[in-house]
Amino acid sequence: MRFFSAAEIDGLLTFPALVDALGAAFRGDIVTPVRHHHEVARPDATGTLLLMPAWTGPEISPAYLGTKVATVYPGNASKGLPSVMGTYLLMDGATGKPLAALDGTRLTLWRTAAASALASRMLERPDSKRMLMVGAGALSPFLVKAHRSVRNFEDVAIWARRPEAAAEVVAELAADGIAARVAEDLEAEARQADLISCATLSREPIVQGRWLKRTAHLDLVGAFNMAMREADDEALQRAHVFVDTEAALHEGGDVAVAIKAGAYRAEQVAGTLTGLCRGEYETAAERDDVTLFKSVGTALEDLAAAILVWQLAN
């Protein structure tokens, strides 16, 4: 059995290839049972243990089976550790033989960003020029790179509660040849942005619906539990809302929180990423209004990313 480190995953994956692989996976036949979600009580803050299995359907060959074991510890930032960590086990779907163990933390960063880019490729207007990244955690540079792989942005701004954290992301992107700048005034930047991507652990809405341009696309990736919010109710009401899976209707922040509070109805959700990939909705070129994508993550994405790493290495 082979182990793939974070560096090896970085050396094999590219966002154009991964976005396409995820698109094929959402169109295809992959079984994704309900993931196990366990709260882990700790003195400082409650952690979360996730078990996320998935496997290819009987018509797909070669067959694969995989499971991600992930932990989410919001307090890790103060300890210099990622809030999300894990390991992915990829197996031969025909025999169950273990093929590889992959750095699940890195795989999650890649697939999460690629899923957002996949959605924006279909929902965001092709002529988008200004991107605002809200949040400066580990996922931030991945989201910038992923979205840049599907749109030609002329301006990329990074906003964070701590400007020095945003500056660190700007420097990291610069090392990869990507020009970005620190955003100082969140409202002013949001009002001008064509794409706003949020990856935070905020417990209160950061982005206000009244700020959004008529043709803006809002990408909500953080706020992974019912105590978190990145966008307010007005943002949901103004937008055509799409979710990665129907799990977003009852778990994760934003959409599920608004539904539970009675501020938004599940019937108002326009559709899922599967439906987008299967051509069931209008394309971005046909839209002239606010769109919103809420991601809570799915084992389908992990399996598709792990298979791509395995195939590229072999």
Tab-separated table of C-alpha atoms in Angstrom:
chain	number	residue	atom	x	y	z
A	1	MET	CA	0.000	0.000	0.000
A	2	ARG	CA	1.318	3.409	-0.970
A	3	PHE	CA	1.200	6.599	1.100
A	4	PHE	CA	0.747	9.985	-0.575
A	5	SER	CA	2.019	12.959	1.418
A	6	ALA	CA	0.728	16.509	1.079
A	7	ALA	CA	3.706	17.384	-1.113
A	8	GLU	CA	3.066	14.430	-3.404
A	9	ILE	CA	-0.605	15.347	-3.745
A	10	ASP	CA	0.395	18.931	-4.596
A	11	GLY	CA	2.807	17.625	-7.220
A	12	LEU	CA	0.172	15.492	-8.936
A	13	LEU	CA	-3.048	17.500	-8.829
A	14	THR	CA	-4.007	20.559	-10.862
A	15	PHE	CA	-7.275	22.404	-10.504
A	16	PRO	CA	-8.362	22.103	-14.146
A	17	ALA	CA	-8.009	18.311	-13.962
A	18	LEU	CA	-9.616	18.021	-10.530
A	19	VAL	CA	-12.562	20.278	-11.388
A	20	ASP	CA	-13.229	18.104	-14.439
A	21	ALA	CA	-12.896	14.922	-12.355
A	22	LEU	CA	-15.417	16.206	-9.834
A	23	GLY	CA	-17.793	17.171	-12.614
A	24	ALA	CA	-17.624	13.632	-13.995
A	25	ALA	CA	-18.153	12.193	-10.512
A	26	PHE	CA	-21.279	14.264	-9.877
A	27	ARG	CA	-22.653	13.187	-13.247
A	28	GLY	CA	-21.720	9.542	-12.678
A	29	ASP	CA	-22.669	6.674	-10.406
A	30	ILE	CA	-21.017	6.968	-6.991
A	31	VAL	CA	-22.635	5.663	-3.821
A	32	THR	CA	-22.319	8.024	-0.834
A	33	PRO	CA	-23.899	6.688	2.375
A	34	VAL	CA	-24.811	9.142	5.106
A	35	ARG	CA	-21.603	10.146	6.809
A	36	HIS	CA	-21.026	9.468	10.472
A	37	HIS	CA	-20.849	12.702	12.441
A	38	HIS	CA	-19.766	12.525	16.078
A	39	GLU	CA	-19.271	15.374	18.533
A	40	VAL	CA	-16.137	14.939	20.669
A	41	ALA	CA	-16.331	16.774	23.995
A	42	ARG	CA	-13.105	18.460	25.059
A	43	PRO	CA	-12.339	20.958	27.873
A	44	ASP	CA	-11.556	23.869	25.549
A	45	ALA	CA	-13.968	23.329	22.621
A	46	THR	CA	-16.026	20.512	21.160
A	47	GLY	CA	-14.364	18.661	18.288
A	48	THR	CA	-15.978	16.677	15.500
A	49	LEU	CA	-15.141	13.239	14.101
A	50	LEU	CA	-16.312	12.522	10.545
A	51	LEU	CA	-16.346	9.133	8.796
A	52	MET	CA	-17.072	9.544	5.099
A	53	PRO	CA	-17.338	6.393	2.916
A	54	ALA	CA	-18.063	6.244	-0.830
A	55	TRP	CA	-17.672	3.771	-3.679
A	56	THR	CA	-18.166	3.614	-7.410
A	57	GLY	CA	-21.309	2.008	-8.807
A	58	PRO	CA	-21.382	-1.423	-10.498
A	59	GLU	CA	-21.196	0.028	-14.011
A	60	ILE	CA	-17.922	1.873	-13.386
A	61	SER	CA	-14.622	0.145	-14.106
A	62	PRO	CA	-12.136	-0.001	-12.559
A	63	ALA	CA	-14.036	0.026	-9.282
A	64	TYR	CA	-12.909	1.970	-6.233
A	65	LEU	CA	-13.915	2.198	-2.589
A	66	GLY	CA	-12.742	4.780	-0.098
A	67	THR	CA	-13.250	6.287	3.336
A	68	LYS	CA	-12.074	9.513	4.885
A	69	VAL	CA	-11.542	9.790	8.617
A	70	ALA	CA	-11.485	13.487	9.456
A	71	THR	CA	-11.448	15.633	12.567
A	72	VAL	CA	-12.592	19.228	12.931
A	73	TYR	CA	-11.184	21.089	15.944
A	74	PRO	CA	-11.982	24.831	15.681
A	75	GLY	CA	-9.549	25.696	18.470
A	76	ASN	CA	-6.517	24.361	16.616
A	77	ALA	CA	-5.668	27.743	15.109
A	78	SER	CA	-4.398	28.920	18.502
A	79	LYS	CA	-2.107	25.880	18.576
A	80	GLY	CA	-0.676	26.439	15.107
A	81	LEU	CA	-2.569	23.468	13.669
A	82	PRO	CA	-5.192	23.177	10.900
A	83	SER	CA	-8.771	23.048	12.154
A	84	VAL	CA	-9.467	20.152	9.766
A	85	MET	CA	-7.202	17.091	9.593
A	86	GLY	CA	-7.625	13.547	8.381
A	87	THR	CA	-6.520	10.510	6.406
A	88	TYR	CA	-8.041	8.956	3.306
A	89	LEU	CA	-7.954	5.216	2.592
A	90	LEU	CA	-8.442	4.218	-1.049
A	91	MET	CA	-9.245	0.597	-1.858
A	92	ASP	CA	-9.810	-1.592	-4.900
A	93	GLY	CA	-13.582	-1.630	-5.286
A	94	ALA	CA	-13.623	-5.126	-6.753
A	95	THR	CA	-11.653	-6.863	-4.000
A	96	GLY	CA	-11.494	-4.436	-1.081
A	97	LYS	CA	-7.699	-4.501	-1.219
A	98	PRO	CA	-6.119	-1.326	0.242
A	99	LEU	CA	-4.339	0.653	-2.452
A	100	ALA	CA	-3.238	3.864	-0.793
A	101	ALA	CA	-3.442	6.113	2.229
A	102	LEU	CA	-3.481	9.810	1.422
A	103	ASP	CA	-2.962	12.919	3.502
A	104	GLY	CA	-6.635	13.644	4.105
A	105	THR	CA	-6.042	17.223	5.209
A	106	ARG	CA	-4.438	18.133	1.907
A	107	LEU	CA	-6.925	16.134	-0.127
A	108	THR	CA	-9.771	17.976	1.606
A	109	LEU	CA	-8.293	21.376	0.747
A	110	TRP	CA	-7.962	20.429	-2.913
A	111	ARG	CA	-11.393	18.853	-3.330
A	112	THR	CA	-13.246	21.532	-1.348
A	113	ALA	CA	-11.779	24.329	-3.440
A	114	ALA	CA	-12.340	22.388	-6.663
A	115	ALA	CA	-16.015	21.806	-5.816
A	116	SER	CA	-16.536	25.547	-5.359
A	117	ALA	CA	-14.803	26.224	-8.667
A	118	LEU	CA	-16.955	23.590	-10.356
A	119	ALA	CA	-20.091	25.346	-9.106
A	120	SER	CA	-18.835	28.800	-10.054
A	121	ARG	CA	-17.923	27.585	-13.545
A	122	MET	CA	-21.645	27.011	-14.071
A	123	LEU	CA	-23.144	29.777	-11.900
A	124	GLU	CA	-20.701	32.677	-12.092
A	125	ARG	CA	-20.864	34.961	-15.118
A	126	PRO	CA	-18.078	34.298	-17.668
A	127	ASP	CA	-17.061	37.974	-17.669
A	128	SER	CA	-16.297	38.120	-13.932
A	129	LYS	CA	-13.200	40.190	-13.203
A	130	ARG	CA	-13.069	40.899	-9.459
A	131	MET	CA	-12.716	38.244	-6.751
A	132	LEU	CA	-12.942	38.844	-3.015
A	133	MET	CA	-11.641	36.101	-0.715
A	134	VAL	CA	-13.089	36.403	2.799
A	135	GLY	CA	-10.938	34.494	5.272
A	136	ALA	CA	-7.223	33.780	5.463
A	137	GLY	CA	-7.060	30.205	6.696
A	138	ALA	CA	-5.461	27.192	5.027
A	139	LEU	CA	-8.269	26.954	2.470
A	140	SER	CA	-7.992	30.554	1.283
A	141	PRO	CA	-5.121	30.188	-1.244
A	142	PHE	CA	-6.637	26.969	-2.578
A	143	LEU	CA	-9.951	28.702	-3.245
A	144	VAL	CA	-8.216	31.560	-5.026
A	145	LYS	CA	-6.279	29.151	-7.235
A	146	ALA	CA	-9.341	27.001	-7.917
A	147	HIS	CA	-11.574	29.916	-8.900
A	148	ARG	CA	-8.787	31.382	-11.065
A	149	SER	CA	-8.700	28.101	-12.974
A	150	VAL	CA	-12.242	28.708	-14.275
A	151	ARG	CA	-12.341	32.521	-14.574
A	152	ASN	CA	-9.885	35.219	-15.676
A	153	PHE	CA	-9.836	37.600	-12.726
A	154	GLU	CA	-8.114	40.939	-13.117
A	155	ASP	CA	-8.239	41.716	-9.387
A	156	VAL	CA	-8.044	39.400	-6.363
A	157	ALA	CA	-8.472	40.845	-2.863
A	158	ILE	CA	-8.043	39.004	0.457
A	159	TRP	CA	-9.929	40.165	3.550
A	160	ALA	CA	-9.494	38.832	7.067
A	161	ARG	CA	-10.275	40.133	10.534
A	162	ARG	CA	-6.510	40.283	11.061
A	163	PRO	CA	-4.932	42.164	8.125
A	164	GLU	CA	-1.600	40.466	8.821
A	165	ALA	CA	-3.225	37.083	8.123
A	166	ALA	CA	-4.520	38.384	4.793
A	167	ALA	CA	-1.024	39.658	4.012
A	168	GLU	CA	0.367	36.164	4.612
A	169	VAL	CA	-2.047	34.720	2.044
A	170	VAL	CA	-1.094	37.459	-0.417
A	171	ALA	CA	2.576	36.544	0.058
A	172	GLU	CA	1.859	32.827	-0.366
A	173	LEU	CA	-0.007	33.490	-3.607
A	174	ALA	CA	2.782	35.777	-4.827
A	175	ALA	CA	5.254	32.912	-4.360
A	176	ASP	CA	3.133	30.976	-6.863
A	177	GLY	CA	3.064	33.877	-9.300
A	178	ILE	CA	-0.463	35.034	-8.422
A	179	ALA	CA	-1.054	38.733	-7.801
A	180	ALA	CA	-3.416	39.581	-4.951
A	181	ARG	CA	-3.831	42.399	-2.445
A	182	VAL	CA	-5.051	42.918	1.097
A	183	ALA	CA	-8.608	44.246	1.319
A	184	GLU	CA	-9.186	46.793	4.077
A	185	ASP	CA	-12.863	47.775	3.695
A	186	LEU	CA	-14.983	44.624	3.499
A	187	GLU	CA	-18.240	46.325	2.519
A	188	ALA	CA	-16.636	48.426	-0.214
A	189	GLU	CA	-14.859	45.397	-1.652
A	190	ALA	CA	-17.984	43.216	-1.469
A	191	ARG	CA	-20.069	45.796	-3.314
A	192	GLN	CA	-17.644	45.693	-6.250
A	193	ALA	CA	-16.853	41.973	-6.319
A	194	ASP	CA	-18.157	39.655	-9.020
A	195	LEU	CA	-17.252	36.631	-6.891
A	196	ILE	CA	-17.121	36.530	-3.107
A	197	SER	CA	-15.719	33.326	-1.642
A	198	CYS	CA	-15.993	32.826	2.139
A	199	ALA	CA	-14.046	30.298	4.198
A	200	THR	CA	-14.291	31.306	7.836
A	201	LEU	CA	-15.417	30.026	11.219
A	202	SER	CA	-17.618	33.059	11.818
A	203	ARG	CA	-20.567	32.743	14.180
A	204	GLU	CA	-22.238	35.878	12.816
A	205	PRO	CA	-22.957	36.834	9.187
A	206	ILE	CA	-19.977	38.548	7.591
A	207	VAL	CA	-21.409	39.261	4.135
A	208	GLN	CA	-24.635	41.260	3.949
A	209	GLY	CA	-27.108	40.606	1.172
A	210	ARG	CA	-27.604	44.315	0.541
A	211	TRP	CA	-23.958	44.585	-0.490
A	212	LEU	CA	-24.186	42.147	-3.387
A	213	LYS	CA	-24.088	43.301	-6.993
A	214	ARG	CA	-27.061	42.184	-9.076
A	215	THR	CA	-24.832	39.703	-10.944
A	216	ALA	CA	-22.623	38.607	-8.032
A	217	HIS	CA	-21.847	34.995	-7.154
A	218	LEU	CA	-21.426	34.116	-3.466
A	219	ASP	CA	-19.435	31.008	-2.541
A	220	LEU	CA	-19.963	29.861	1.064
A	221	VAL	CA	-17.473	27.229	2.185
A	222	GLY	CA	-16.896	27.814	5.900
A	223	ALA	CA	-19.578	27.834	8.619
A	224	PHE	CA	-19.653	24.057	8.896
A	225	ASN	CA	-22.015	23.730	11.853
A	226	MET	CA	-25.336	25.143	13.039
A	227	ALA	CA	-23.660	27.745	15.239
A	228	MET	CA	-21.927	29.442	12.305
A	229	ARG	CA	-22.975	31.954	9.655
A	230	GLU	CA	-21.124	33.675	6.802
A	231	ALA	CA	-24.019	35.361	4.959
A	232	ASP	CA	-27.236	36.880	6.253
A	233	ASP	CA	-30.838	35.991	5.444
A	234	GLU	CA	-31.088	38.762	2.862
A	235	ALA	CA	-28.252	37.202	0.866
A	236	LEU	CA	-30.170	33.928	0.715
A	237	GLN	CA	-33.422	35.643	-0.198
A	238	ARG	CA	-31.811	37.648	-3.001
A	239	ALA	CA	-29.990	34.712	-4.553
A	240	HIS	CA	-30.672	31.626	-6.587
A	241	VAL	CA	-29.255	29.199	-4.008
A	242	PHE	CA	-27.520	25.956	-4.935
A	243	VAL	CA	-26.064	23.408	-2.498
A	244	ASP	CA	-23.483	20.694	-3.044
A	245	THR	CA	-25.848	18.057	-1.613
A	246	GLU	CA	-29.207	18.083	0.145
A	247	ALA	CA	-27.312	17.585	3.427
A	248	ALA	CA	-26.806	21.365	3.367
A	249	LEU	CA	-30.515	21.746	4.133
A	250	HIS	CA	-30.090	20.355	7.636
A	251	GLU	CA	-26.389	20.571	8.508
A	252	GLY	CA	-23.684	23.171	8.241
A	253	GLY	CA	-24.234	26.896	8.666
A	254	ASP	CA	-26.040	29.476	6.535
A	255	VAL	CA	-28.779	27.643	4.610
A	256	ALA	CA	-29.589	25.084	7.307
A	257	VAL	CA	-29.516	27.748	10.019
A	258	ALA	CA	-31.882	30.024	8.092
A	259	ILE	CA	-34.261	27.131	7.405
A	260	LYS	CA	-34.310	26.124	11.059
A	261	ALA	CA	-35.021	29.721	12.085
A	262	GLY	CA	-37.881	30.000	9.600
A	263	ALA	CA	-36.150	32.792	7.651
A	264	TYR	CA	-35.771	30.642	4.544
A	265	ARG	CA	-37.596	27.599	3.152
A	266	ALA	CA	-35.951	24.448	1.819
A	267	GLU	CA	-38.268	24.682	-1.207
A	268	GLN	CA	-36.547	27.934	-2.181
A	269	VAL	CA	-33.246	26.161	-2.898
A	270	ALA	CA	-32.814	26.138	-6.662
A	271	GLY	CA	-30.889	22.871	-6.878
A	272	THR	CA	-27.820	20.780	-6.179
A	273	LEU	CA	-24.375	20.471	-7.679
A	274	THR	CA	-25.396	17.113	-9.130
A	275	GLY	CA	-28.247	18.784	-10.970
A	276	LEU	CA	-25.937	21.527	-12.233
A	277	CYS	CA	-23.449	18.983	-13.548
A	278	ARG	CA	-26.243	17.061	-15.259
A	279	GLY	CA	-27.501	20.152	-17.063
A	280	GLU	CA	-30.790	20.487	-15.207
A	281	TYR	CA	-30.522	24.259	-14.677
A	282	GLU	CA	-29.686	27.418	-16.598
A	283	THR	CA	-26.021	28.162	-17.249
A	284	ALA	CA	-24.244	31.267	-15.989
A	285	ALA	CA	-24.444	32.867	-19.424
A	286	GLU	CA	-28.252	32.701	-19.212
A	287	ARG	CA	-28.481	34.279	-15.747
A	288	ASP	CA	-28.559	37.923	-14.753
A	289	ASP	CA	-29.018	37.753	-10.990
A	290	VAL	CA	-27.315	36.844	-7.727
A	291	THR	CA	-26.257	33.212	-7.333
A	292	LEU	CA	-25.094	31.465	-4.178
A	293	PHE	CA	-23.385	28.125	-3.608
A	294	LYS	CA	-23.280	26.531	-0.166
A	295	SER	CA	-20.788	23.713	0.377
A	296	VAL	CA	-20.889	21.265	3.278
A	297	GLY	CA	-18.687	18.633	1.623
A	298	THR	CA	-19.424	15.132	0.407
A	299	ALA	CA	-17.548	11.835	0.317
A	300	LEU	CA	-18.058	11.759	-3.453
A	301	GLU	CA	-15.551	14.595	-3.779
A	302	ASP	CA	-12.946	12.860	-1.631
A	303	LEU	CA	-13.245	9.625	-3.596
A	304	ALA	CA	-12.981	11.396	-6.950
A	305	ALA	CA	-9.892	13.324	-5.798
A	306	ALA	CA	-8.217	10.211	-4.354
A	307	ILE	CA	-8.880	8.242	-7.554
A	308	LEU	CA	-7.344	11.054	-9.619
A	309	VAL	CA	-4.214	11.103	-7.429
A	310	TRP	CA	-3.915	7.306	-7.726
A	311	GLN	CA	-4.390	7.298	-11.492
A	312	LEU	CA	-1.948	10.149	-12.079
A	313	ALA	CA	0.679	8.329	-10.004
A	314	ASN	CA	0.178	5.093	-11.887
